[in-house]
XYZ file of C-alpha atoms in Angstrom:
274
model
C 102.920 118.579 119.747
C 101.312 116.884 116.721
C 100.606 113.477 118.279
C 99.183 115.051 121.448
C 96.874 117.266 119.388
C 95.617 114.289 117.387
C 94.933 112.206 120.477
C 93.230 115.116 122.207
C 91.020 115.840 119.229
C 92.484 119.253 118.394
C 90.272 121.239 116.069
C 92.812 123.307 114.210
C 96.308 123.159 112.777
C 99.057 125.298 114.274
C 97.316 126.583 117.397
C 94.087 127.449 115.662
C 95.511 129.299 112.702
C 93.538 127.310 110.116
C 94.504 127.552 106.445
C 96.659 130.604 105.753
C 94.942 130.954 102.347
C 91.431 130.998 103.834
C 90.503 134.687 104.048
C 87.216 133.902 105.800
C 88.839 131.968 108.665
C 88.498 133.839 112.000
C 91.589 132.922 114.005
C 90.411 134.485 117.269
C 87.175 132.485 117.174
C 89.066 129.283 116.385
C 91.407 129.840 119.310
C 88.509 130.535 121.672
C 86.841 127.294 120.650
C 90.116 125.478 121.129
C 90.299 126.772 124.708
C 86.820 125.373 125.392
C 87.781 122.045 123.855
C 90.808 121.808 126.163
C 88.487 120.950 129.064
C 88.138 117.179 129.141
C 85.229 117.166 131.586
C 82.676 119.636 132.884
C 84.227 119.547 136.358
C 87.847 120.027 135.331
C 89.467 123.257 136.546
C 92.328 124.676 134.516
C 94.577 127.697 134.934
C 95.666 130.026 132.146
C 99.037 128.278 132.189
C 97.344 124.860 131.829
C 95.280 126.113 128.904
C 98.262 127.731 127.219
C 100.110 124.429 127.347
C 97.201 122.309 126.129
C 96.332 124.699 123.307
C 99.908 125.584 122.356
C 99.087 129.291 122.622
C 100.925 132.202 124.275
C 99.766 132.740 127.852
C 98.950 136.388 127.077
C 96.579 135.239 124.326
C 94.935 132.726 126.635
C 94.416 135.389 129.322
C 92.431 137.502 126.866
C 90.465 134.501 125.638
C 89.511 133.259 129.108
C 88.493 136.785 130.124
C 86.215 137.068 127.083
C 84.777 133.573 127.442
C 84.057 134.261 131.116
C 82.270 137.516 130.286
C 79.910 135.721 127.876
C 79.277 132.731 130.151
C 81.204 129.978 128.398
C 83.756 129.832 131.227
C 83.354 130.331 134.966
C 86.272 131.651 137.006
C 86.873 129.943 140.339
C 88.509 132.989 141.865
C 89.880 131.412 145.045
C 91.934 128.993 142.924
C 92.685 131.251 139.978
C 91.276 128.606 137.645
C 88.452 128.188 135.175
C 85.802 125.572 134.484
C 83.212 125.325 131.731
C 80.365 127.799 132.161
C 76.634 127.260 131.949
C 76.464 128.560 128.368
C 78.262 125.430 127.179
C 75.409 123.330 128.583
C 73.002 125.066 126.216
C 75.121 124.070 123.243
C 75.364 120.503 124.520
C 71.617 120.198 125.068
C 70.942 121.588 121.597
C 73.305 119.122 119.960
C 72.032 116.121 121.902
C 68.446 117.168 121.221
C 69.105 116.804 117.478
C 70.304 113.243 118.001
C 66.799 111.862 118.318
C 68.005 108.331 117.642
C 68.935 108.275 121.356
C 65.221 107.979 122.138
C 64.912 105.040 119.753
C 68.076 103.319 120.926
C 68.261 103.799 124.703
C 66.623 100.549 125.789
C 68.471 98.533 123.165
C 71.839 99.982 124.190
C 71.171 99.250 127.854
C 70.083 95.706 127.022
C 73.309 95.213 125.060
C 75.397 96.543 127.953
C 73.650 94.178 130.371
C 73.997 91.121 128.141
C 77.633 91.872 127.293
C 78.439 92.829 130.896
C 80.391 95.744 129.480
C 80.171 99.429 128.543
C 78.362 100.475 125.376
C 78.772 103.867 123.710
C 77.557 105.760 120.650
C 79.993 108.238 119.117
C 80.099 110.815 116.335
C 83.217 112.258 114.728
C 84.463 115.663 115.873
C 87.457 116.540 113.667
C 90.338 114.298 114.793
C 88.428 112.520 117.543
C 85.257 110.579 118.303
C 82.843 112.242 120.729
C 80.705 110.031 122.973
C 77.065 111.186 122.785
C 75.553 108.266 124.720
C 76.940 105.643 127.100
C 75.424 102.683 128.939
C 76.957 100.404 131.563
C 76.050 96.909 132.621
C 73.754 96.853 135.639
C 75.073 93.477 136.758
C 78.820 94.079 136.888
C 81.251 96.866 137.728
C 82.747 98.257 134.518
C 85.866 100.183 135.428
C 86.203 102.402 132.353
C 86.342 106.102 133.176
C 84.513 107.266 130.047
C 81.161 108.982 129.634
C 79.133 111.386 127.487
C 81.532 114.044 126.207
C 84.585 111.784 126.300
C 86.783 111.924 123.209
C 88.707 109.048 121.645
C 91.380 109.303 118.937
C 90.392 108.338 115.414
C 93.405 106.361 114.307
C 93.968 104.028 117.264
C 90.496 103.005 118.453
C 87.902 100.644 116.999
C 85.282 103.385 117.057
C 87.587 105.886 115.380
C 88.666 103.517 112.622
C 85.053 102.545 111.984
C 84.284 106.243 111.488
C 87.146 106.613 109.020
C 85.898 103.611 107.053
C 82.408 105.034 106.554
C 83.584 108.503 105.533
C 83.253 109.563 101.901
C 86.601 108.904 100.196
C 87.444 112.527 99.340
C 86.540 113.757 102.821
C 88.604 110.989 104.426
C 91.639 111.781 102.256
C 91.457 115.451 103.213
C 91.146 114.624 106.908
C 94.047 112.156 106.824
C 96.234 114.729 105.062
C 95.563 117.252 107.828
C 96.258 114.629 110.486
C 99.572 113.821 108.816
C 100.552 117.498 108.767
C 100.107 117.581 112.536
C 102.005 114.325 113.025
C 104.098 113.422 109.936
C 105.121 110.070 111.413
C 101.504 108.933 111.691
C 100.828 108.435 107.982
C 102.052 104.879 107.488
C 100.587 103.772 110.834
C 97.132 105.087 109.950
C 97.259 103.489 106.495
C 98.080 100.095 108.009
C 95.413 100.476 110.695
C 92.786 101.330 108.064
C 93.742 98.339 105.924
C 93.378 96.041 108.922
C 90.081 97.652 109.938
C 88.670 97.213 106.420
C 89.683 93.541 106.445
C 88.071 93.050 109.868
C 84.865 94.732 108.715
C 84.692 92.377 105.751
C 85.469 89.265 107.823
C 83.750 90.011 111.121
C 81.324 92.838 110.368
C 83.067 94.969 113.023
C 86.348 96.744 113.803
C 88.393 95.556 116.781
C 90.799 97.159 119.223
C 92.319 94.544 121.492
C 94.808 96.525 123.523
C 95.939 98.720 120.618
C 94.606 101.978 122.102
C 95.034 101.178 125.790
C 96.650 97.864 126.647
C 94.136 97.307 129.444
C 91.030 97.860 127.250
C 89.382 95.636 124.632
C 86.648 96.872 122.323
C 84.765 96.340 119.065
C 82.712 98.809 116.999
C 80.176 98.888 114.156
C 78.814 101.837 112.140
C 75.185 102.923 112.392
C 73.318 103.697 109.171
C 70.729 106.243 110.287
C 70.231 108.183 107.067
C 71.335 111.598 105.899
C 69.559 113.701 108.525
C 72.031 112.705 111.266
C 75.822 112.697 111.441
C 77.489 109.311 110.892
C 77.546 107.363 114.159
C 79.264 104.267 115.506
C 78.416 101.907 118.398
C 81.127 100.221 120.419
C 81.321 97.746 123.262
C 84.340 98.012 125.559
C 85.564 96.308 128.702
C 88.761 95.810 130.677
C 91.020 93.094 129.258
C 90.856 91.406 132.644
C 87.105 90.791 132.312
C 86.524 90.061 128.595
C 89.241 88.687 126.322
C 89.416 89.057 122.543
C 88.056 85.561 121.855
C 84.936 86.220 123.914
C 84.417 89.554 122.203
C 84.388 87.908 118.774
C 82.456 84.766 119.652
C 79.786 86.109 122.030
C 79.641 89.918 122.028
C 80.082 90.561 118.309
C 76.756 88.899 117.338
C 74.969 90.849 120.082
C 76.448 94.143 118.861
C 75.539 93.523 115.229
C 72.006 92.466 116.202
C 71.602 95.642 118.280
C 72.874 97.788 115.415
C 70.291 96.318 113.039
C 67.477 96.763 115.565
C 68.398 100.409 116.200
C 68.523 101.156 112.472
C 65.108 99.552 111.945
C 63.603 101.212 115.004
C 64.971 104.645 114.129
C 63.484 104.490 110.661
C 60.123 103.677 112.261
C 60.194 106.702 114.610
């Protein structure tokens, strides 16, 4: 269960139970949020049994949660199939969150230019517990990029360039706490994450970016750099990704890396001027 929860970006330990010593933690709320997070796209339709499996919760608990979430508009029941999809109320939350990320207005043209020049997919992501959440994506207009990722997609922290870049820029105490919780979910992951972080730190010092050449998905190459946008926004990272068959690791480092770093610097300067 632990590794699957980490890769899926699970919010809470032990099926949403939180810390047993935290008297202010509302377990029912945590479990309801976990049900919403189980949907990996706005169009996905899941049954109570699907949700129980993904959330590691009893089916009877999930039935009550989906009923409640449907009543308040966060889920919509597709009655003819006996399944649920995300409701319109979730769109309000998404719009509110994206509206706060005003750097998207300052970065849109630059991100699209980078995607076109790299002939790849470009994304901006913020950390959401054990995963990275895509908040903006751009694809090359001159080539078909066959990566099935978009706004709202989640990537694991410990095995992707974007995730490792996020871990590197976290404050040390916060990172240690997060890694300890990740290790509780998946005890075998500790040494792997430590090695991955050491390599990522060395790459950042040598190349100015973090790489993932087939480590996350063997068919995908990618590099990532952090964005320094100031304290009013959550830490963000930009990555460029493409199928291994179209851009190899050497081309990423020799040609795309300078473009990515240049774009990062332009976005930081342009955001500060907004």
